[in-house]
Coordinates of C-alpha atoms in Angstrom, one line a residue:
Chain A
M1 CA 5.6 -0.4 35.7
R2 CA 6.2 2.8 33.8
S3 CA 4.3 2.8 30.6
S4 CA 6.5 6.2 29.2
I5 CA 8.6 9.2 29.8
P6 CA 9.5 12.3 30.7
L7 CA 8.9 13.7 27.0
A8 CA 12.0 15.4 26.6
Q9 CA 14.2 12.0 26.5
A10 CA 12.4 10.7 23.7
P11 CA 13.4 10.5 20.6
A12 CA 10.9 12.6 18.6
V13 CA 9.3 11.5 15.2
P14 CA 9.0 14.9 13.0
A15 CA 5.9 15.1 10.5
L16 CA 6.9 14.7 7.6
A17 CA 3.5 14.8 5.5
L18 CA -0.3 14.6 6.0
D19 CA -1.3 11.7 4.2
T20 CA -3.6 9.1 6.1
V21 CA -6.5 10.5 7.9
W22 CA -7.9 8.7 10.6
F23 CA -11.9 9.2 11.5
Q24 CA -13.0 7.7 15.7
V25 CA -16.0 8.8 14.3
A26 CA -17.9 6.4 16.3
G27 CA -15.5 7.3 19.5
T28 CA -15.2 4.5 22.5
L29 CA -18.1 3.6 22.2
C30 CA -18.7 -0.4 21.0
N31 CA -22.2 -3.3 20.8
L32 CA -18.5 -5.6 21.8
R33 CA -16.6 -4.9 24.5
C34 CA -12.9 -7.2 23.2
R35 CA -10.8 -8.0 26.2
H36 CA -7.6 -6.8 24.3
C37 CA -9.2 -3.2 23.2
F38 CA -6.5 -0.6 23.3
I39 CA -9.0 2.3 24.3
A40 CA -10.9 -0.3 25.9
C41 CA -14.3 0.5 23.8
G42 CA -18.3 -0.8 24.9
P43 CA -21.9 -0.1 25.0
T44 CA -21.2 2.4 27.2
N45 CA -17.0 4.4 26.7
R46 CA -17.8 7.3 25.6
A47 CA -14.4 9.1 26.7
H48 CA -14.7 10.7 22.9
D49 CA -18.2 11.0 21.3
Y50 CA -19.7 10.1 17.8
M51 CA -18.4 12.9 15.3
D52 CA -21.6 14.5 12.9
R53 CA -21.9 14.6 9.8
E54 CA -20.9 18.2 9.4
S55 CA -17.8 18.7 11.5
V56 CA -15.6 15.2 9.4
R57 CA -17.1 16.7 7.2
G58 CA -15.0 19.7 8.1
H59 CA -11.7 18.5 9.2
L60 CA -12.2 16.4 5.5
R61 CA -12.0 20.0 3.3
E62 CA -8.7 20.3 5.8
A63 CA -7.4 16.3 4.2
E64 CA -8.4 17.4 1.2
S65 CA -6.6 20.4 0.8
L66 CA -3.2 19.1 2.8
G67 CA -2.8 16.4 0.5
V68 CA -4.4 13.1 1.8
R69 CA -3.8 10.1 1.0
D70 CA -6.8 8.5 2.3
V71 CA -9.4 8.1 4.5
Y72 CA -9.8 5.9 7.6
F73 CA -12.7 5.4 9.6
T74 CA -13.2 3.6 13.4
G75 CA -14.4 3.6 16.4
G76 CA -15.4 2.1 18.8
E77 CA -17.8 0.0 16.2
P78 CA -19.0 2.5 13.1
F79 CA -22.1 1.2 11.9
L80 CA -23.5 2.4 15.2
H81 CA -23.2 6.0 13.6
R82 CA -26.6 5.9 12.5
D83 CA -25.0 9.1 9.5
L84 CA -22.4 6.6 8.9
V85 CA -22.7 6.0 5.0
G86 CA -23.6 9.7 4.3
I87 CA -19.9 10.2 5.6
L88 CA -18.8 7.1 3.6
D89 CA -20.1 9.1 0.7
D90 CA -18.3 12.7 1.5
A91 CA -15.4 10.5 1.9
L92 CA -15.1 8.9 -1.5
R93 CA -15.7 12.1 -3.2
I94 CA -12.8 13.4 -1.9
A95 CA -10.1 10.1 -1.6
P96 CA -10.0 6.4 -1.6
T97 CA -11.6 5.0 2.0
S98 CA -10.9 1.7 4.2
V99 CA -13.8 1.2 7.0
L100 CA -12.6 -1.1 10.2
T101 CA -15.6 -2.8 11.6
N102 CA -16.3 -5.6 13.6
A103 CA -19.2 -6.6 10.6
T104 CA -21.8 -7.4 13.5
L105 CA -24.3 -5.2 12.7
L106 CA -24.1 -5.4 9.2
T107 CA -27.0 -6.8 6.9
P108 CA -27.6 -7.9 3.1
A109 CA -29.6 -4.2 2.7
L110 CA -26.7 -2.2 4.1
V111 CA -24.1 -3.9 2.3
R112 CA -25.6 -3.3 -1.1
E113 CA -26.0 0.5 -0.1
L114 CA -22.3 -0.1 1.1
A115 CA -21.6 -1.7 -2.7
A116 CA -23.3 2.0 -4.4
L117 CA -21.0 3.9 -3.0
R118 CA -18.5 1.8 -4.1
D119 CA -19.4 1.4 -7.4
A120 CA -20.1 5.5 -7.7
S121 CA -17.5 6.4 -6.3
R122 CA -13.5 5.2 -8.4
Y123 CA -12.1 5.3 -5.5
S124 CA -11.1 1.8 -3.2
L125 CA -13.7 1.2 -0.1
E126 CA -11.8 -1.3 1.9
M127 CA -13.8 -3.1 4.3
R128 CA -11.8 -4.6 7.6
V129 CA -13.1 -6.6 9.6
S130 CA -12.1 -7.7 12.8
L131 CA -12.0 -11.7 13.9
D132 CA -9.7 -12.6 16.7
G133 CA -9.6 -16.4 16.3
I134 CA -10.2 -19.6 13.5
T135 CA -12.5 -21.1 15.7
P136 CA -15.4 -19.6 18.6
E137 CA -13.1 -21.3 21.3
Q138 CA -10.2 -18.8 20.5
N139 CA -12.4 -15.7 19.8
D140 CA -14.8 -15.3 22.0
P141 CA -13.6 -15.1 24.6
I142 CA -11.0 -12.6 23.5
R143 CA -14.4 -10.8 21.4
G144 CA -17.5 -11.8 23.3
P145 CA -19.5 -15.2 23.5
G146 CA -21.8 -15.0 19.6
T147 CA -18.7 -12.9 17.9
F148 CA -17.4 -15.3 15.7
D149 CA -20.1 -16.8 14.2
D150 CA -21.8 -13.1 13.7
T151 CA -18.7 -11.8 12.4
L152 CA -18.3 -14.0 9.2
R153 CA -22.0 -13.7 8.9
G154 CA -21.2 -9.8 8.4
A155 CA -18.0 -11.0 6.9
Q156 CA -20.1 -12.9 4.1
H157 CA -22.8 -10.3 3.5
L158 CA -19.0 -8.5 2.5
S159 CA -18.3 -11.3 0.2
D160 CA -22.0 -11.9 -0.9
G161 CA -21.9 -7.5 -2.6
G162 CA -18.6 -8.3 -4.1
F163 CA -16.6 -7.2 -1.7
L164 CA -13.3 -8.4 -0.8
P165 CA -12.6 -7.9 3.6
I166 CA -9.7 -8.0 5.3
I167 CA -9.9 -9.5 7.8
T168 CA -7.9 -8.2 10.8
V169 CA -6.2 -9.8 13.2
T170 CA -4.6 -9.1 15.8
Q171 CA -1.8 -11.1 17.2
T172 CA -2.4 -13.1 20.4
W173 CA -0.7 -16.0 19.4
D174 CA 3.6 -16.7 19.8
D175 CA 5.4 -16.2 16.6
A176 CA 6.3 -19.6 15.8
D177 CA 2.4 -20.3 15.2
D178 CA 2.6 -17.4 12.6
R179 CA 2.0 -19.4 9.0
R180 CA 0.0 -22.1 10.9
L181 CA -2.4 -18.9 11.5
R182 CA -2.5 -16.9 9.0
E183 CA -2.7 -20.8 6.8
G184 CA -5.7 -21.2 9.1
F185 CA -7.8 -18.3 9.0
H186 CA -7.9 -18.2 4.6
A187 CA -8.7 -22.5 5.7
L188 CA -11.3 -20.7 7.6
L189 CA -12.1 -18.0 5.3
R190 CA -12.7 -19.9 1.8
A191 CA -15.0 -22.4 3.9
R192 CA -17.6 -20.0 4.7
G193 CA -17.7 -19.3 0.7
I194 CA -14.9 -16.2 1.0
E195 CA -12.7 -17.5 -1.5
R196 CA -10.4 -14.3 -1.7
P197 CA -9.3 -14.6 1.3
R198 CA -7.5 -11.4 2.7
V199 CA -5.4 -11.9 6.1
K200 CA -3.9 -7.8 7.8
I201 CA -2.2 -9.6 10.9
L202 CA -1.5 -6.4 13.8
P203 CA 0.3 -6.7 17.3
L204 CA -0.8 -6.3 20.8
F205 CA -0.5 -3.2 22.3
K206 CA 0.1 -3.3 26.3
I207 CA -2.6 -0.5 26.9
G208 CA -6.1 -0.3 27.4
R209 CA -8.2 -3.3 28.7
E210 CA -5.1 -5.1 26.8
A211 CA -2.9 -4.3 30.4
S212 CA -5.0 -6.4 32.5
R213 CA -5.7 -8.8 30.1
T214 CA -2.0 -9.5 30.4
R215 CA 0.5 -7.4 31.1
G216 CA 0.9 -4.1 30.6
Y217 CA 4.7 -2.5 29.2
A218 CA 7.8 -3.4 31.3
P219 CA 10.3 -0.9 32.2
E220 CA 12.5 -1.5 29.0
E221 CA 10.3 -1.1 26.0
L222 CA 10.3 3.3 26.3
L223 CA 12.0 4.3 23.2
T224 CA 15.3 6.3 23.3
P225 CA 17.0 8.3 20.8
A226 CA 19.4 5.3 19.9
H227 CA 16.6 3.8 18.9
M228 CA 16.1 5.8 16.4
D229 CA 20.0 5.6 14.4
G230 CA 19.4 4.9 11.3
Y231 CA 15.5 4.2 11.9
D232 CA 13.7 5.5 8.3
P233 CA 10.4 8.0 10.4
W234 CA 8.7 6.4 6.6
L235 CA 8.2 3.0 8.2
L236 CA 6.4 5.1 11.7
Q237 CA 3.1 5.8 10.8
C238 CA 3.3 8.8 13.4
S239 CA 4.9 10.6 10.5
T240 CA 2.3 10.9 8.3
S241 CA -1.1 10.3 9.6
R242 CA -3.3 12.4 12.5
M243 CA -6.3 10.7 14.7
V244 CA -8.9 13.5 14.1
T245 CA -11.9 12.6 17.1
S246 CA -14.6 14.5 19.3
R247 CA -11.4 15.9 21.3
G248 CA -9.4 16.6 18.4
V249 CA -6.7 15.6 17.0
Y250 CA -4.7 12.4 17.9
V251 CA -1.5 11.2 17.3
C252 CA -2.6 8.2 16.0
P253 CA -5.1 5.6 16.2
I254 CA -3.3 4.1 19.8
L255 CA -2.6 7.0 21.6
I256 CA -6.3 8.3 21.8
N257 CA -6.0 9.0 25.9
V258 CA -2.6 9.8 26.6
P259 CA -3.5 13.3 27.2
S260 CA 0.0 14.8 25.2
A261 CA -1.2 12.1 22.6
R262 CA -3.2 14.6 21.9
M263 CA -1.6 17.7 19.1
A264 CA -4.0 20.2 18.0
E265 CA -8.2 21.4 17.3
T266 CA -7.8 21.3 13.3
L267 CA -5.8 18.4 11.4
G268 CA -2.7 21.8 9.7
A269 CA -1.4 22.6 13.3
S270 CA -1.3 19.2 14.6
L271 CA 1.9 18.5 11.6
R272 CA 4.7 18.9 14.1
P273 CA 6.8 16.3 15.9
F274 CA 5.5 14.0 18.7
P275 CA 7.9 12.7 21.3
L276 CA 7.3 8.2 21.1
A277 CA 7.1 8.4 24.3
H278 CA 4.9 5.8 24.8
G279 CA 5.4 2.1 25.4
A280 CA 2.4 1.6 22.2
C281 CA 4.9 3.6 20.3
H282 CA 8.2 0.8 21.0
T283 CA 5.7 -1.6 20.0
C284 CA 5.1 0.0 16.5
W285 CA 9.4 1.1 16.4
A286 CA 9.8 -3.3 16.9
T287 CA 7.4 -4.8 14.3
G288 CA 6.9 -2.9 12.3
A289 CA 3.3 -2.3 12.0
T290 CA 0.7 -0.1 10.4
C291 CA -3.2 1.2 11.1
R292 CA -3.5 1.0 7.9
N293 CA -3.9 -1.5 4.9
Chain B
M1 CA 15.0 11.0 -3.8
T2 CA 18.5 12.6 -4.3
R3 CA 20.4 11.9 -7.2
I4 CA 17.9 13.8 -10.4
A5 CA 19.4 13.7 -14.2
T6 CA 18.0 16.4 -15.9
L7 CA 18.6 16.7 -19.5
Q8 CA 17.8 18.9 -23.1
G9 CA 17.9 18.2 -26.4
D10 CA 15.7 19.0 -29.6
E11 CA 14.7 14.6 -30.0
L12 CA 12.6 15.3 -26.3
E13 CA 10.3 16.7 -28.6
G14 CA 9.3 13.7 -31.0
G15 CA 8.1 10.6 -29.2
I16 CA 8.8 8.9 -26.3
A17 CA 8.4 5.3 -25.4
L18 CA 8.3 4.5 -21.3
L19 CA 8.3 1.0 -19.6
G20 CA 8.2 0.1 -16.7
G21 CA 9.6 -2.5 -14.6
P22 CA 10.9 -5.2 -17.1
Y23 CA 11.7 -7.9 -14.1
S24 CA 14.7 -10.3 -16.6
N25 CA 11.7 -10.6 -19.1
H26 CA 14.5 -10.1 -21.9
R27 CA 11.9 -11.3 -24.0
A28 CA 9.6 -9.0 -23.4
L29 CA 11.3 -5.8 -23.5
R30 CA 13.3 -6.5 -26.9
A31 CA 9.3 -6.4 -28.2
G32 CA 8.9 -3.4 -26.5
L33 CA 11.3 -1.2 -28.0
E34 CA 10.7 -3.2 -31.3
D35 CA 7.7 -1.8 -31.0
A36 CA 8.9 1.8 -30.0
R37 CA 11.5 1.6 -32.5
R38 CA 8.9 1.1 -35.3
R39 CA 6.8 4.1 -33.4
G40 CA 9.7 5.7 -34.5
A41 CA 10.8 7.0 -30.6
A42 CA 13.0 9.5 -30.7
R43 CA 14.6 8.8 -26.5
I44 CA 13.6 5.4 -24.7
F45 CA 12.8 5.8 -21.1
C46 CA 13.1 3.1 -18.5
L47 CA 12.0 3.4 -15.5
G48 CA 13.9 0.2 -13.6
D49 CA 13.3 -2.0 -11.6
L50 CA 15.7 -4.3 -14.8
G51 CA 16.0 -7.7 -12.5
G52 CA 13.0 -9.3 -10.3
F53 CA 11.1 -12.0 -11.2
G54 CA 11.4 -13.4 -14.7
P55 CA 15.1 -15.0 -15.9
N56 CA 18.9 -14.5 -16.7
P57 CA 18.4 -10.8 -15.2
G58 CA 22.0 -10.4 -17.0
A59 CA 20.3 -10.1 -20.8
I60 CA 18.2 -6.8 -19.8
Y61 CA 21.1 -4.6 -19.4
P62 CA 23.0 -5.8 -23.1
L63 CA 19.4 -4.5 -24.8
L64 CA 18.8 -1.3 -22.4
A65 CA 22.2 -0.1 -24.4
A66 CA 21.8 -1.8 -27.2
R67 CA 18.6 1.0 -27.5
D68 CA 20.2 3.1 -25.9
V69 CA 17.3 3.7 -22.8
T70 CA 18.3 5.6 -20.5
T71 CA 17.3 3.8 -17.5
I72 CA 16.7 4.9 -14.2
A73 CA 17.2 2.8 -10.6
G74 CA 14.3 1.3 -9.0
N75 CA 14.0 -0.6 -5.7
Y76 CA 15.6 -3.7 -7.0
D77 CA 18.4 -1.8 -8.7
R78 CA 19.5 -0.1 -6.0
S79 CA 19.2 -2.8 -3.6
L80 CA 21.3 -4.7 -5.9
A81 CA 23.3 -1.9 -6.3
E82 CA 24.2 -1.9 -2.8
R83 CA 24.5 -5.5 -1.9
L84 CA 21.5 -5.1 0.6
H85 CA 19.7 -8.4 1.5
D86 CA 15.8 -7.1 0.1
C87 CA 14.2 -6.2 -2.1
G88 CA 12.5 -3.0 -0.7
C89 CA 9.5 -3.0 -2.4
G90 CA 8.2 -2.1 -0.1
Y91 CA 5.7 -5.2 1.0
T92 CA 4.6 -5.6 4.0
H93 CA 2.5 -8.5 4.2
P94 CA 4.8 -11.7 4.6
D95 CA 3.4 -13.5 1.7
D96 CA 3.6 -11.3 -0.7
N97 CA 7.5 -10.8 1.1
H98 CA 7.6 -14.6 0.9
Y99 CA 8.2 -14.5 -2.8
A100 CA 9.6 -11.7 -2.9
R101 CA 12.6 -12.6 -1.5
L102 CA 12.6 -15.8 -3.7
S103 CA 13.0 -13.6 -7.3
Y104 CA 15.7 -11.2 -5.3
A105 CA 17.8 -14.0 -4.0
Y106 CA 17.5 -15.6 -7.6
T107 CA 18.5 -12.2 -9.5
D108 CA 21.0 -11.3 -6.6
R109 CA 23.4 -14.4 -7.6
H110 CA 23.0 -14.5 -11.4
T111 CA 24.0 -10.3 -10.7
T112 CA 27.6 -9.6 -11.6
D113 CA 30.3 -7.4 -10.6
E114 CA 30.2 -5.1 -13.3
Q115 CA 26.4 -5.0 -13.7
R116 CA 25.8 -3.7 -10.2
A117 CA 28.1 -1.3 -10.9
W118 CA 26.7 -0.1 -13.5
L119 CA 23.2 -0.3 -11.5
G120 CA 25.1 2.0 -9.5
T121 CA 25.8 5.3 -11.6
L122 CA 21.1 5.2 -12.3
P123 CA 19.7 7.8 -10.9
D124 CA 17.0 8.2 -9.1
G125 CA 15.0 10.5 -11.1
V126 CA 15.2 12.1 -14.9
R127 CA 13.7 15.9 -15.4
F128 CA 13.5 17.5 -18.6
E129 CA 10.8 19.8 -21.2
R130 CA 8.8 19.4 -23.7
G131 CA 5.7 20.9 -25.2
G132 CA 6.2 23.7 -22.8
R133 CA 5.1 21.0 -18.8
R134 CA 7.5 19.7 -17.2
Y135 CA 8.5 16.1 -16.7
L136 CA 9.4 14.5 -13.7
L137 CA 10.4 10.5 -14.2
C138 CA 10.8 8.5 -11.4
H139 CA 10.0 4.6 -10.5
G140 CA 7.7 4.4 -7.4
S141 CA 7.4 9.0 -6.4
P142 CA 8.5 11.8 -6.4
R143 CA 9.3 11.8 -2.9
R144 CA 10.3 7.5 -2.6
T145 CA 11.8 5.6 -5.4
N146 CA 9.4 2.4 -3.9
E147 CA 6.2 3.9 -3.4
F148 CA 2.7 2.2 -5.2
L149 CA 1.0 4.2 -6.8
W150 CA -2.1 2.5 -7.1
E151 CA -4.8 4.2 -9.5
S152 CA -7.3 3.6 -6.3
A153 CA -5.1 4.6 -4.0
C154 CA -4.5 8.0 -5.2
S155 CA -6.7 11.4 -4.2
D156 CA -6.4 14.0 -6.5
A157 CA -5.6 16.0 -3.3
F158 CA -2.4 13.7 -3.1
L159 CA -1.4 13.8 -6.7
L160 CA -1.5 17.3 -6.7
R161 CA 0.5 17.7 -3.6
L162 CA 3.4 15.6 -4.8
A163 CA 3.5 17.3 -8.3
R164 CA 3.8 20.6 -6.9
D165 CA 6.2 19.1 -4.2
A166 CA 8.2 17.8 -7.2
E167 CA 8.2 21.3 -9.8
A168 CA 6.3 18.1 -12.0
D169 CA 3.1 19.2 -14.0
T170 CA 3.5 16.0 -15.1
I171 CA 4.9 12.7 -13.5
V172 CA 5.5 9.5 -15.1
C173 CA 6.0 6.0 -12.7
T174 CA 5.9 2.8 -12.5
H175 CA 6.9 0.3 -9.3
T176 CA 2.9 -0.8 -9.2
G177 CA 2.8 -3.0 -13.0
L178 CA -0.4 -1.9 -13.8
H179 CA -0.2 1.0 -16.5
W180 CA -3.3 4.2 -15.4
Q181 CA -2.9 7.4 -16.7
R182 CA -5.4 10.9 -15.3
L183 CA -5.8 14.5 -15.8
L184 CA -6.6 16.3 -12.8
P185 CA -7.8 19.5 -11.9
G186 CA -5.8 22.1 -13.3
G187 CA -3.6 20.4 -15.6
V188 CA -1.0 17.7 -14.2
R189 CA -1.4 14.6 -15.1
V190 CA -0.3 11.9 -13.6
I191 CA 1.1 8.9 -15.6
N192 CA 2.2 4.7 -14.8
V193 CA 3.1 3.1 -17.6
G194 CA 3.1 0.1 -16.2
S195 CA 5.1 -2.7 -16.3
I196 CA 7.2 -4.4 -19.4
G197 CA 8.1 -7.4 -18.1
R198 CA 4.3 -8.6 -16.5
P199 CA 1.4 -8.8 -17.4
A200 CA -1.1 -6.5 -16.5
N201 CA -3.1 -8.9 -14.3
D202 CA -6.2 -8.6 -17.0
G203 CA -5.9 -12.3 -17.6
R204 CA -3.9 -11.8 -21.5
P205 CA -0.1 -12.7 -21.7
N206 CA 1.1 -9.6 -23.2
V207 CA 2.4 -6.4 -22.1
W208 CA 2.5 -2.5 -21.9
Y209 CA 4.0 0.2 -21.9
A210 CA 3.3 4.1 -22.4
W211 CA 3.7 6.1 -25.8
L212 CA 4.3 9.6 -26.7
A213 CA 3.5 11.3 -29.4
P214 CA 5.1 13.2 -30.8
G215 CA 2.9 16.9 -29.9
S216 CA 1.2 14.8 -27.4
E217 CA 1.3 15.3 -23.1
E218 CA -1.4 12.1 -22.7
A219 CA 0.0 8.5 -23.3
A220 CA -0.8 5.9 -25.0
F221 CA -0.8 2.0 -23.5
I222 CA 0.8 0.0 -26.3
P223 CA -0.1 -3.1 -26.0
V224 CA 2.6 -5.3 -26.7
D225 CA 3.1 -9.9 -27.7
Y226 CA 5.8 -11.3 -27.9
D227 CA 7.5 -15.7 -27.2
H228 CA 5.9 -15.8 -23.3
E229 CA 5.7 -19.5 -23.7
A230 CA 9.5 -18.5 -24.9
M231 CA 9.4 -17.4 -21.6
A232 CA 7.5 -19.6 -19.0
A233 CA 9.6 -22.3 -20.3
E234 CA 12.9 -20.2 -19.7
M235 CA 12.1 -19.9 -16.3
E236 CA 10.5 -23.1 -15.2
A237 CA 14.1 -24.5 -16.8
E238 CA 15.5 -21.6 -14.1
R239 CA 13.0 -23.4 -11.6
L240 CA 11.6 -20.6 -11.1
P241 CA 8.4 -20.8 -8.7
A242 CA 5.2 -22.3 -10.4
P243 CA 2.8 -19.0 -9.5
F244 CA 5.8 -16.6 -11.5
V245 CA 5.0 -19.1 -14.6
E246 CA 2.1 -19.3 -14.4
T247 CA 1.6 -15.4 -14.9
I248 CA 3.9 -14.9 -16.9
R249 CA 1.4 -18.2 -19.7
G250 CA -2.5 -16.8 -17.7
G251 CA -2.0 -13.4 -17.8
W252 CA -3.4 -13.7 -13.8
W253 CA -1.1 -12.2 -11.1
T254 CA -0.8 -15.5 -8.7
T255 CA 1.8 -14.0 -6.0
C256 CA 2.4 -10.4 -4.5
L257 CA -0.6 -10.0 -4.1
E258 CA -2.2 -8.8 -0.6
I259 CA 0.0 -5.1 -1.2
L260 CA -3.1 -4.7 -3.7
P261 CA -5.8 -2.2 -2.9
A262 CA -9.2 -3.8 -3.1
R263 CA -10.3 -2.9 -6.7
E264 CA -7.2 -3.8 -8.4
R265 CA -7.2 -6.9 -6.6
A266 CA -11.2 -7.3 -7.7
R267 CA -10.3 -7.5 -11.4
G268 CA -7.6 -9.5 -10.7
R269 CA -8.8 -13.5 -10.9
F270 CA -7.0 -14.3 -6.8

C-alpha cells in the first residue's frame, strides 16, 4: 500500500519561521520497545544515534541566531543519554525546554538535579511523560510488561520534585471514548498523588512499528493541493519547527526515517518548503496535531 | 496582521494607560479607567478581547467610548465581527476549548449587529513613536492575533526576532491574561499588560493594567480593586459557569489552564 505520493504532486508547506527546534538527542535508542512507536525505537536501533553535547551546542547556537522560541528533547529515551542534564543546562540558558520521556529511568536524585536546573532558569522546563492506558492491562501490552508501574513511579518522583508533568497519551481508542478516558487519566494521576494532572493526547501515526500493529495509511489518506485550499499552514508544525538528529536536520519529529524528509545539515539551510507527501502529513492535517506541548 | 493604525500627537509623550482584555468585566474596566484618569492619562489604549468570560458584554462599549479609548481588535472581537463559530483563542486542549465555547456562545448571543460592525472597524495593531522609541501595540503577538506570549515560554532570541520583524523597540501585548515585561539585550522591551477583566491567577481578586508614566519607557503594573462581589453576583444571575465566578471571587484561574506553561501553571492553585 502506498504511504506517499510523488513529491511533485504534493502540496508544499512553507517554512514560515523557526520557532521550535527538536533534538533526537538519544537517537532511536530506547529502553522500551513500544508496539506503536512511529520510529520503531528500541535498545538496539541505531538508525539515529546519540548526539554529543558539543554537537547539540552548535545547533543551539544556530537556533538562537535564528530566533528560536523553544527547544524539545526526545528519543528514544533521552535519559539513556549520559550527558542529558548538561545538555538541558545548555538549552535552558537559551530557551524554554521540554523533555519527552517514559520516566522509567527517573530517580529522586536525578529529579533533584532537574529541579535545580529548572529553578536556575527563567524559562519553563517541561517534563512530558508517555503513558498509554489507565490500567496495566491497557498500557503494558503496548509499552511493555511493568511499564505502567515504572512510568507512574517516575511521574510521582517528578511530582514530588515540584514538576507538573504532562502525561502524554497516544490515542489508541475510538473518539467516542475520548472524554471518559481523559477523565480516567485524571482520576488515576490524582490517586497517585499527582494533584494537578496535565494530560495531552496525540494521534496515532500509522508508520514505523504501528504500521504492523494495526495498519498503514490508505491511498486516500494522502494530501492533495485541494486539501490546503484555505488551510492555515500555521497549524502544521512543519511550518515553524525542525528536528535535528545525529544524521542531520529533518522536517519534523515524525518523519525522521523518511529520507526525503531530511532537509539539510544545518537549521538555516533547512528553512525551505516541504512537500506534504506522506500519510503522516494527512494525520497532522486532519487532527491539527502538534508534537509541541 | 494586516491593519495597523499609525498615531501621532504630543499627548503620546504623556502618561499612557495600557489595558488588556476586559472579558466583559465592565466593573473592573470602569475602575481601571477611573484609575488611569486619576493618574492623568493623556491617552488610554485597550488591547482587545472585549467579550468572553463575564456577563452583559454590551456594557463594555459605552465605557470605552466615554473615555475615548483607542481599541485594538483581539481574536474575540475579530470572531464576533466576522460571525465565526469560535473565539479563535488558540487553545489546543479539549478542556480549555470546552469553557472557551461556553463563554463565546454567551457573548455571541448578547452582541448586537451594531457592535459587530464597530468591532469590524478596529485595527489589528497600533504604532506610534514616544521618547524616540518605536512602539507596536498588538493583541497576541505582532505576527498573530491569537499567539500567546507567556513569560516563561518566550526566549530572548524569539522576542528579539519578533521586535526586529515588526520594526519595533517596544512590543505591547495581552492575550495571556498574565502581566510581565522584559528588557532585552540591546534595549528592546516587551510588555504584556495582562488583563483588566480577569485576576492574574495569584489568589487576589484585583485586576491589573500597565502604566507608562510621562518620560518613562518602563511599565508600572497597577493593581486595581473593584467590586468583584457585585460582578460575581451578576455572573451568577446570568447563569455563567460556576468556575468563572469562583475565579472572580478567589483570584485563582479555574478554567483554560492547560495552555499555561509549567512555571505559570505552578504559580496558580489549580
